[in-house]
PDB file of N, CA and C in Angstrom:
ATOM      1  N   MET A   1     110.819 104.136 111.746  1.00 91.00           N
ATOM      2  CA  MET A   1     110.218 104.823 110.887  1.00 91.00           C
ATOM      3  C   MET A   1     111.157 105.974 110.165  1.00 91.00           C
ATOM      4  N   ILE A   2     112.015 106.267 110.989  1.00 93.00           N
ATOM      5  CA  ILE A   2     113.419 107.488 110.540  1.00 93.00           C
ATOM      6  C   ILE A   2     114.026 106.668 109.611  1.00 93.00           C
ATOM      7  N   LYS A   3     114.342 105.445 110.107  1.00 96.00           N
ATOM      8  CA  LYS A   3     115.260 104.627 109.484  1.00 96.00           C
ATOM      9  C   LYS A   3     114.790 104.473 107.757  1.00 96.00           C
ATOM     10  N   LEU A   4     113.791 104.044 107.848  1.00 95.00           N
ATOM     11  CA  LEU A   4     112.928 103.913 106.704  1.00 95.00           C
ATOM     12  C   LEU A   4     112.573 104.972 105.813  1.00 95.00           C
ATOM     13  N   THR A   5     112.651 106.128 106.359  1.00 94.00           N
ATOM     14  CA  THR A   5     112.481 107.601 105.600  1.00 94.00           C
ATOM     15  C   THR A   5     113.814 107.844 105.108  1.00 94.00           C
ATOM     16  N   SER A   6     114.920 107.797 105.912  1.00 93.00           N
ATOM     17  CA  SER A   6     116.089 107.903 105.262  1.00 93.00           C
ATOM     18  C   SER A   6     116.476 107.120 104.247  1.00 93.00           C
ATOM     19  N   MET A   7     116.106 105.696 104.377  1.00 95.00           N
ATOM     20  CA  MET A   7     116.472 104.680 103.267  1.00 95.00           C
ATOM     21  C   MET A   7     115.701 105.321 101.688  1.00 95.00           C
ATOM     22  N   MET A   8     114.484 105.457 102.318  1.00 93.00           N
ATOM     23  CA  MET A   8     113.692 105.932 100.907  1.00 93.00           C
ATOM     24  C   MET A   8     114.181 107.327 100.228  1.00 93.00           C
ATOM     25  N   ALA A   9     114.686 108.042 101.266  1.00 91.00           N
ATOM     26  CA  ALA A   9     115.166 109.265 100.642  1.00 91.00           C
ATOM     27  C   ALA A   9     116.587 109.123  99.800  1.00 91.00           C
ATOM     28  N   GLU A  10     117.338 108.111 100.588  1.00 91.00           N
ATOM     29  CA  GLU A  10     118.570 108.332  99.895  1.00 91.00           C
ATOM     30  C   GLU A  10     118.474 107.207  98.320  1.00 91.00           C
ATOM     31  N   GLN A  11     117.348 106.692  98.309  1.00 92.00           N
ATOM     32  CA  GLN A  11     117.056 105.371  96.991  1.00 92.00           C
ATOM     33  C   GLN A  11     116.185 106.447  96.134  1.00 92.00           C
ATOM     34  N   GLY A  12     115.977 107.693  96.364  1.00 90.00           N
ATOM     35  CA  GLY A  12     115.366 108.705  95.428  1.00 90.00           C
ATOM     36  C   GLY A  12     113.638 108.295  95.514  1.00 90.00           C
ATOM     37  N   LYS A  13     113.116 107.530  96.160  1.00 93.00           N
ATOM     38  CA  LYS A  13     111.856 107.097  96.253  1.00 93.00           C
ATOM     39  C   LYS A  13     110.771 108.434  96.745  1.00 93.00           C
ATOM     40  N   VAL A  14     109.922 108.361  96.156  1.00 95.00           N
ATOM     41  CA  VAL A  14     108.548 109.269  96.493  1.00 95.00           C
ATOM     42  C   VAL A  14     108.509 109.095  98.258  1.00 95.00           C
ATOM     43  N   ILE A  15     108.661 110.815  98.819  1.00 97.00           N
ATOM     44  CA  ILE A  15     108.275 110.318 100.034  1.00 97.00           C
ATOM     45  C   ILE A  15     107.365 111.712 100.082  1.00 97.00           C
ATOM     46  N   ALA A  16     106.372 111.616 101.090  1.00 98.00           N
ATOM     47  CA  ALA A  16     105.290 112.570 100.910  1.00 98.00           C
ATOM     48  C   ALA A  16     104.650 112.682 102.360  1.00 98.00           C
ATOM     49  N   ALA A  17     104.691 113.982 102.861  1.00 98.00           N
ATOM     50  CA  ALA A  17     104.177 114.247 104.370  1.00 98.00           C
ATOM     51  C   ALA A  17     103.609 115.672 104.532  1.00 98.00           C
ATOM     52  N   ILE A  18     102.282 115.470 105.064  1.00 98.00           N
ATOM     53  CA  ILE A  18     101.343 116.829 105.255  1.00 98.00           C
ATOM     54  C   ILE A  18     101.323 116.990 106.639  1.00 98.00           C
ATOM     55  N   CYS A  19     100.996 118.110 106.921  1.00 97.00           N
ATOM     56  CA  CYS A  19     100.651 118.434 108.553  1.00 97.00           C
ATOM     57  C   CYS A  19     101.765 118.489 109.265  1.00 97.00           C
ATOM     58  N   HIS A  20     101.718 117.746 110.069  1.00 97.00           N
ATOM     59  CA  HIS A  20     102.957 117.484 110.893  1.00 97.00           C
ATOM     60  C   HIS A  20     104.026 116.170 110.738  1.00 97.00           C
ATOM     61  N   GLY A  21     103.528 115.495 109.508  1.00 97.00           N
ATOM     62  CA  GLY A  21     104.478 114.396 108.786  1.00 97.00           C
ATOM     63  C   GLY A  21     105.897 114.822 108.792  1.00 97.00           C
ATOM     64  N   PRO A  22     106.027 116.219 108.348  1.00 97.00           N
ATOM     65  CA  PRO A  22     107.496 116.750 107.875  1.00 97.00           C
ATOM     66  C   PRO A  22     108.234 116.395 109.490  1.00 97.00           C
ATOM     67  N   TRP A  23     107.736 116.397 110.405  1.00 97.00           N
ATOM     68  CA  TRP A  23     108.718 116.226 111.724  1.00 97.00           C
ATOM     69  C   TRP A  23     109.426 114.873 111.802  1.00 97.00           C
ATOM     70  N   VAL A  24     109.057 114.043 110.982  1.00 96.00           N
ATOM     71  CA  VAL A  24     109.842 112.803 110.744  1.00 96.00           C
ATOM     72  C   VAL A  24     110.969 113.337 109.966  1.00 96.00           C
ATOM     73  N   LEU A  25     110.471 114.184 108.837  1.00 97.00           N
ATOM     74  CA  LEU A  25     111.673 114.342 107.935  1.00 97.00           C
ATOM     75  C   LEU A  25     112.948 115.095 108.566  1.00 97.00           C
ATOM     76  N   CYS A  26     112.414 115.820 109.796  1.00 97.00           N
ATOM     77  CA  CYS A  26     113.366 116.660 110.358  1.00 97.00           C
ATOM     78  C   CYS A  26     114.518 115.809 111.018  1.00 97.00           C
ATOM     79  N   SER A  27     114.314 114.724 111.467  1.00 96.00           N
ATOM     80  CA  SER A  27     115.262 113.546 111.708  1.00 96.00           C
ATOM     81  C   SER A  27     116.145 112.995 110.945  1.00 96.00           C
ATOM     82  N   THR A  28     115.880 113.168 109.651  1.00 95.00           N
ATOM     83  CA  THR A  28     116.696 112.495 108.755  1.00 95.00           C
ATOM     84  C   THR A  28     117.339 113.639 107.856  1.00 95.00           C
ATOM     85  N   GLN A  29     118.274 113.357 106.798  1.00 93.00           N
ATOM     86  CA  GLN A  29     118.807 114.401 105.654  1.00 93.00           C
ATOM     87  C   GLN A  29     117.657 114.959 104.638  1.00 93.00           C
ATOM     88  N   ALA A  30     116.583 114.138 104.924  1.00 95.00           N
ATOM     89  CA  ALA A  30     115.783 114.482 103.406  1.00 95.00           C
ATOM     90  C   ALA A  30     115.273 115.986 103.318  1.00 95.00           C
ATOM     91  N   LEU A  31     115.412 116.910 103.993  1.00 96.00           N
ATOM     92  CA  LEU A  31     114.953 118.119 104.044  1.00 96.00           C
ATOM     93  C   LEU A  31     116.145 119.093 103.838  1.00 96.00           C
ATOM     94  N   LYS A  32     117.285 118.475 104.021  1.00 96.00           N
ATOM     95  CA  LYS A  32     118.713 119.510 103.962  1.00 96.00           C
ATOM     96  C   LYS A  32     118.875 120.096 102.153  1.00 96.00           C
ATOM     97  N   GLY A  33     118.755 121.389 102.354  1.00 97.00           N
ATOM     98  CA  GLY A  33     118.465 122.074 100.844  1.00 97.00           C
ATOM     99  C   GLY A  33     117.491 121.920 100.220  1.00 97.00           C
ATOM    100  N   ARG A  34     116.179 121.658 100.443  1.00 98.00           N
ATOM    101  CA  ARG A  34     115.221 121.222  99.903  1.00 98.00           C
ATOM    102  C   ARG A  34     114.181 122.136 100.359  1.00 98.00           C
ATOM    103  N   LYS A  35     113.024 122.777  99.153  1.00 98.00           N
ATOM    104  CA  LYS A  35     112.118 123.258  99.535  1.00 98.00           C
ATOM    105  C   LYS A  35     110.818 122.358 100.022  1.00 98.00           C
ATOM    106  N   ALA A  36     110.439 122.969 101.102  1.00 98.00           N
ATOM    107  CA  ALA A  36     109.271 122.050 101.787  1.00 98.00           C
ATOM    108  C   ALA A  36     108.160 122.904 102.670  1.00 98.00           C
ATOM    109  N   THR A  37     107.185 122.512 102.632  1.00 98.00           N
ATOM    110  CA  THR A  37     106.222 123.121 103.223  1.00 98.00           C
ATOM    111  C   THR A  37     105.487 122.126 104.479  1.00 98.00           C
ATOM    112  N   CYS A  38     104.805 122.635 105.379  1.00 98.00           N
ATOM    113  CA  CYS A  38     104.411 122.069 106.793  1.00 98.00           C
ATOM    114  C   CYS A  38     103.064 122.983 107.702  1.00 98.00           C
ATOM    115  N   PHE A  39     102.697 122.281 108.370  1.00 98.00           N
ATOM    116  CA  PHE A  39     101.920 123.002 109.511  1.00 98.00           C
ATOM    117  C   PHE A  39     102.721 124.193 109.979  1.00 98.00           C
ATOM    118  N   PHE A  40     102.141 125.376 110.140  1.00 97.00           N
ATOM    119  CA  PHE A  40     102.938 126.634 110.634  1.00 97.00           C
ATOM    120  C   PHE A  40     103.667 126.195 111.973  1.00 97.00           C
ATOM    121  N   ALA A  41     103.114 125.613 113.029  1.00 98.00           N
ATOM    122  CA  ALA A  41     103.836 125.543 114.055  1.00 98.00           C
ATOM    123  C   ALA A  41     105.250 124.750 114.222  1.00 98.00           C
ATOM    124  N   ILE A  42     105.266 123.700 113.035  1.00 98.00           N
ATOM    125  CA  ILE A  42     106.678 123.161 112.854  1.00 98.00           C
ATOM    126  C   ILE A  42     107.492 123.804 112.129  1.00 98.00           C
ATOM    127  N   LYS A  43     106.948 124.950 111.419  1.00 98.00           N
ATOM    128  CA  LYS A  43     107.970 125.569 110.366  1.00 98.00           C
ATOM    129  C   LYS A  43     109.432 125.798 110.630  1.00 98.00           C
ATOM    130  N   ASP A  44     109.736 126.295 112.058  1.00 98.00           N
ATOM    131  CA  ASP A  44     111.274 126.381 112.517  1.00 98.00           C
ATOM    132  C   ASP A  44     112.284 125.274 112.669  1.00 98.00           C
ATOM    133  N   ASP A  45     110.991 124.057 113.053  1.00 98.00           N
ATOM    134  CA  ASP A  45     112.020 122.655 112.981  1.00 98.00           C
ATOM    135  C   ASP A  45     112.392 122.447 111.490  1.00 98.00           C
ATOM    136  N   VAL A  46     111.489 122.321 110.686  1.00 98.00           N
ATOM    137  CA  VAL A  46     111.681 122.287 109.064  1.00 98.00           C
ATOM    138  C   VAL A  46     113.051 123.222 108.701  1.00 98.00           C
ATOM    139  N   ILE A  47     112.960 124.421 109.076  1.00 98.00           N
ATOM    140  CA  ILE A  47     114.258 125.307 108.841  1.00 98.00           C
ATOM    141  C   ILE A  47     115.617 124.697 109.491  1.00 98.00           C
ATOM    142  N   ASN A  48     115.425 124.593 111.024  1.00 98.00           N
ATOM    143  CA  ASN A  48     116.513 124.279 111.303  1.00 98.00           C
ATOM    144  C   ASN A  48     117.054 122.726 110.735  1.00 98.00           C
ATOM    145  N   ALA A  49     116.113 122.005 110.160  1.00 97.00           N
ATOM    146  CA  ALA A  49     116.953 120.745 109.825  1.00 97.00           C
ATOM    147  C   ALA A  49     117.264 121.019 108.414  1.00 97.00           C
ATOM    148  N   GLY A  50     117.487 122.223 108.016  1.00 98.00           N
ATOM    149  CA  GLY A  50     118.104 122.544 106.797  1.00 98.00           C
ATOM    150  C   GLY A  50     116.885 122.702 105.529  1.00 98.00           C
ATOM    151  N   GLY A  51     115.683 122.679 105.588  1.00 98.00           N
ATOM    152  CA  GLY A  51     114.684 122.782 104.803  1.00 98.00           C
ATOM    153  C   GLY A  51     114.413 124.013 104.258  1.00 98.00           C
ATOM    154  N   LYS A  52     114.198 124.507 103.332  1.00 98.00           N
ATOM    155  CA  LYS A  52     113.863 125.787 102.572  1.00 98.00           C
ATOM    156  C   LYS A  52     112.205 126.225 102.600  1.00 98.00           C
ATOM    157  N   TYR A  53     111.596 126.536 103.758  1.00 98.00           N
ATOM    158  CA  TYR A  53     110.217 126.590 104.026  1.00 98.00           C
ATOM    159  C   TYR A  53     109.524 127.823 103.094  1.00 98.00           C
ATOM    160  N   VAL A  54     108.425 127.110 102.376  1.00 98.00           N
ATOM    161  CA  VAL A  54     107.752 127.978 101.568  1.00 98.00           C
ATOM    162  C   VAL A  54     106.385 127.709 101.970  1.00 98.00           C
ATOM    163  N   ASP A  55     105.412 128.713 102.231  1.00 98.00           N
ATOM    164  CA  ASP A  55     103.952 128.947 102.577  1.00 98.00           C
ATOM    165  C   ASP A  55     103.201 128.415 101.316  1.00 98.00           C
ATOM    166  N   ALA A  56     102.868 127.308 101.093  1.00 98.00           N
ATOM    167  CA  ALA A  56     102.013 127.016  99.940  1.00 98.00           C
ATOM    168  C   ALA A  56     101.446 125.903 100.125  1.00 98.00           C
ATOM    169  N   GLU A  57     100.183 125.328  99.124  1.00 98.00           N
ATOM    170  CA  GLU A  57      99.153 124.384  99.100  1.00 98.00           C
ATOM    171  C   GLU A  57     100.099 123.034  99.166  1.00 98.00           C
ATOM    172  N   VAL A  58     101.165 122.842  98.240  1.00 98.00           N
ATOM    173  CA  VAL A  58     101.906 121.523  98.142  1.00 98.00           C
ATOM    174  C   VAL A  58     103.168 122.279  97.050  1.00 98.00           C
ATOM    175  N   ILE A  59     104.310 121.298  98.279  1.00 98.00           N
ATOM    176  CA  ILE A  59     105.619 121.804  97.635  1.00 98.00           C
ATOM    177  C   ILE A  59     106.470 120.307  97.012  1.00 98.00           C
ATOM    178  N   ARG A  60     106.546 120.454  95.702  1.00 98.00           N
ATOM    179  CA  ARG A  60     107.425 119.385  95.497  1.00 98.00           C
ATOM    180  C   ARG A  60     108.996 119.639  95.021  1.00 98.00           C
ATOM    181  N   ASP A  61     109.585 118.856  95.377  1.00 97.00           N
ATOM    182  CA  ASP A  61     111.060 119.081  95.166  1.00 97.00           C
ATOM    183  C   ASP A  61     111.480 117.827  95.199  1.00 97.00           C
ATOM    184  N   GLY A  62     111.491 117.757  93.631  1.00 95.00           N
ATOM    185  CA  GLY A  62     112.174 116.182  93.423  1.00 95.00           C
ATOM    186  C   GLY A  62     111.233 115.407  93.908  1.00 95.00           C
ATOM    187  N   ASN A  63     111.720 114.147  94.672  1.00 95.00           N
ATOM    188  CA  ASN A  63     110.831 113.125  95.204  1.00 95.00           C
ATOM    189  C   ASN A  63     110.312 113.548  96.495  1.00 95.00           C
ATOM    190  N   LEU A  64     110.311 114.540  97.045  1.00 97.00           N
ATOM    191  CA  LEU A  64     109.938 115.188  98.203  1.00 97.00           C
ATOM    192  C   LEU A  64     108.683 115.994  98.030  1.00 97.00           C
ATOM    193  N   ILE A  65     107.507 115.282  98.386  1.00 98.00           N
ATOM    194  CA  ILE A  65     106.452 116.270  98.445  1.00 98.00           C
ATOM    195  C   ILE A  65     105.577 116.654  99.681  1.00 98.00           C
ATOM    196  N   THR A  66     105.194 117.896 100.085  1.00 98.00           N
ATOM    197  CA  THR A  66     104.887 117.952 101.523  1.00 98.00           C
ATOM    198  C   THR A  66     103.764 119.277 101.190  1.00 98.00           C
ATOM    199  N   SER A  67     102.819 119.257 102.141  1.00 98.00           N
ATOM    200  CA  SER A  67     101.815 119.926 102.478  1.00 98.00           C
ATOM    201  C   SER A  67     101.460 120.679 103.818  1.00 98.00           C
ATOM    202  N   ARG A  68     100.658 121.404 103.875  1.00 98.00           N
ATOM    203  CA  ARG A  68     100.470 122.375 105.075  1.00 98.00           C
ATOM    204  C   ARG A  68      99.207 121.674 105.925  1.00 98.00           C
ATOM    205  N   LYS A  69      98.516 121.237 105.588  1.00 98.00           N
ATOM    206  CA  LYS A  69      97.066 120.828 106.387  1.00 98.00           C
ATOM    207  C   LYS A  69      95.948 119.755 105.346  1.00 98.00           C
ATOM    208  N   PRO A  70      95.093 119.548 106.164  1.00 97.00           N
ATOM    209  CA  PRO A  70      94.215 118.551 105.716  1.00 97.00           C
ATOM    210  C   PRO A  70      93.419 119.206 104.244  1.00 97.00           C
ATOM    211  N   ASP A  71      93.279 120.839 104.328  1.00 98.00           N
ATOM    212  CA  ASP A  71      92.353 121.423 103.219  1.00 98.00           C
ATOM    213  C   ASP A  71      93.282 121.404 102.228  1.00 98.00           C
ATOM    214  N   ASP A  72      94.437 120.670 102.301  1.00 98.00           N
ATOM    215  CA  ASP A  72      95.572 120.861 100.884  1.00 98.00           C
ATOM    216  C   ASP A  72      95.570 119.554 100.571  1.00 98.00           C
ATOM    217  N   LEU A  73      94.596 118.675 101.127  1.00 98.00           N
ATOM    218  CA  LEU A  73      94.756 117.096 100.629  1.00 98.00           C
ATOM    219  C   LEU A  73      94.538 117.222  98.979  1.00 98.00           C
ATOM    220  N   PRO A  74      93.636 117.655  98.348  1.00 98.00           N
ATOM    221  CA  PRO A  74      93.632 117.621  96.859  1.00 98.00           C
ATOM    222  C   PRO A  74      94.656 117.710  95.876  1.00 98.00           C
ATOM    223  N   ALA A  75      95.103 119.108  96.296  1.00 98.00           N
ATOM    224  CA  ALA A  75      96.959 119.342  95.334  1.00 98.00           C
ATOM    225  C   ALA A  75      97.674 118.196  96.082  1.00 98.00           C
ATOM    226  N   PHE A  76      97.921 117.784  97.438  1.00 98.00           N
ATOM    227  CA  PHE A  76      98.572 117.034  97.858  1.00 98.00           C
ATOM    228  C   PHE A  76      98.645 115.676  97.134  1.00 98.00           C
ATOM    229  N   MET A  77      97.516 115.125  96.927  1.00 98.00           N
ATOM    230  CA  MET A  77      97.094 113.736  96.419  1.00 98.00           C
ATOM    231  C   MET A  77      97.367 113.664  95.016  1.00 98.00           C
ATOM    232  N   GLN A  78      97.016 115.006  94.139  1.00 98.00           N
ATOM    233  CA  GLN A  78      97.343 114.818  93.104  1.00 98.00           C
ATOM    234  C   GLN A  78      98.785 115.043  92.530  1.00 98.00           C
ATOM    235  N   THR A  79      99.562 115.717  93.461  1.00 98.00           N
ATOM    236  CA  THR A  79     100.819 115.836  93.106  1.00 98.00           C
ATOM    237  C   THR A  79     101.471 114.621  93.335  1.00 98.00           C
ATOM    238  N   ILE A  80     101.339 113.809  94.199  1.00 97.00           N
ATOM    239  CA  ILE A  80     101.819 112.238  94.819  1.00 97.00           C
ATOM    240  C   ILE A  80     101.532 111.444  93.458  1.00 97.00           C
ATOM    241  N   ILE A  81     100.137 111.466  93.059  1.00 96.00           N
ATOM    242  CA  ILE A  81     100.023 110.824  91.832  1.00 96.00           C
ATOM    243  C   ILE A  81     100.741 110.910  90.604  1.00 96.00           C
ATOM    244  N   GLN A  82     100.699 112.295  90.387  1.00 96.00           N
ATOM    245  CA  GLN A  82     101.767 112.459  89.331  1.00 96.00           C
ATOM    246  C   GLN A  82     103.139 111.992  89.426  1.00 96.00           C
ATOM    247  N   ALA A  83     103.641 112.214  90.708  1.00 95.00           N
ATOM    248  CA  ALA A  83     105.072 111.941  90.855  1.00 95.00           C
ATOM    249  C   ALA A  83     104.949 109.767  91.047  1.00 95.00           C
ATOM    250  N   VAL A  84     104.346 109.591  91.163  1.00 93.00           N
ATOM    251  CA  VAL A  84     104.121 108.067  91.146  1.00 93.00           C
ATOM    252  C   VAL A  84     104.313 107.679  89.606  1.00 93.00           C
ATOM    253  N   ARG A  85     103.198 108.127  88.860  1.00 91.00           N
ATOM    254  CA  ARG A  85     103.173 107.921  87.403  1.00 91.00           C
ATOM    255  C   ARG A  85     104.463 108.115  86.618  1.00 91.00           C
ATOM    256  N   GLU A  86     105.337 109.205  87.130  1.00 90.00           N
ATOM    257  CA  GLU A  86     106.624 109.347  86.548  1.00 90.00           C
ATOM    258  C   GLU A  86     107.352 108.408  86.888  1.00 90.00           C
ATOM    259  N   LEU A  87     107.171 107.634  88.113  1.00 82.00           N
ATOM    260  CA  LEU A  87     108.071 106.821  88.307  1.00 82.00           C
ATOM    261  C   LEU A  87     107.581 105.158  87.483  1.00 82.00           C
ATOM    262  N   LYS A  88     106.443 105.385  87.365  1.00 73.00           N
ATOM    263  CA  LYS A  88     106.181 104.011  86.595  1.00 73.00           C
ATOM    264  C   LYS A  88     106.583 103.432  85.593  1.00 73.00           C
ATOM    265  N   PRO A  89     107.192 104.362  84.339  1.00 67.00           N
ATOM    266  CA  PRO A  89     107.885 103.982  83.227  1.00 67.00           C
ATOM    267  C   PRO A  89     109.181 103.647  83.803  1.00 67.00           C
ATOM    268  N   ALA A  90     109.838 104.178  84.631  1.00 60.00           N
ATOM    269  CA  ALA A  90     111.178 103.866  84.842  1.00 60.00           C
ATOM    270  C   ALA A  90     111.047 102.303  85.915  1.00 60.00           C
ATOM    271  N   LEU A  91     110.217 102.304  86.634  1.00 58.00           N
ATOM    272  CA  LEU A  91     110.150 100.825  87.348  1.00 58.00           C
ATOM    273  C   LEU A  91     109.825  99.792  86.027  1.00 58.00           C
ATOM    274  N   ALA A  92     109.005  99.857  85.218  1.00 53.00           N
ATOM    275  CA  ALA A  92     108.857  99.143  84.464  1.00 53.00           C
ATOM    276  C   ALA A  92     109.705  98.535  83.385  1.00 53.00           C
ATOM    277  N   THR A  93     110.816  99.415  83.206  1.00 60.00           N
ATOM    278  CA  THR A  93     112.086  99.026  82.770  1.00 60.00           C
ATOM    279  C   THR A  93     112.825  98.395  83.434  1.00 60.00           C
ATOM    280  N   ALA A  94     113.142  98.738  84.704  1.00 59.00           N
ATOM    281  CA  ALA A  94     113.911  98.459  85.715  1.00 59.00           C
ATOM    282  C   ALA A  94     113.898  97.030  85.559  1.00 59.00           C
ATOM    283  N   GLY A  95     113.075  96.160  85.546  1.00 56.00           N
ATOM    284  CA  GLY A  95     113.272  94.662  85.666  1.00 56.00           C
ATOM    285  C   GLY A  95     113.692  93.877  84.511  1.00 56.00           C
ATOM    286  N   ARG A  96     114.028  94.642  83.151  1.00 56.00           N
ATOM    287  CA  ARG A  96     114.481  93.889  81.874  1.00 56.00           C
ATOM    288  C   ARG A  96     115.990  93.936  81.974  1.00 56.00           C
TER     289      ARG A  96
END
């Protein structure tokens, strides 16, 4: 899972993590210098991995999307949908 996540981050693909999900990101370079949020109990791990912790419902920093808890799911999902829609035109022209 860590290798897959690292590869996706390097390729600029959308990466979304909620609650304790950013813990996986802590073992990659995906958080380094990027804004992110997470469940409060792993905030220090995100910071130690080089992330810039923000206590917010959802944080999008480029291709990285993070949220704190299940209560944030509506905003989290809306942000993921928006990010994927933005990628869709690029994917459609990539095959040409």
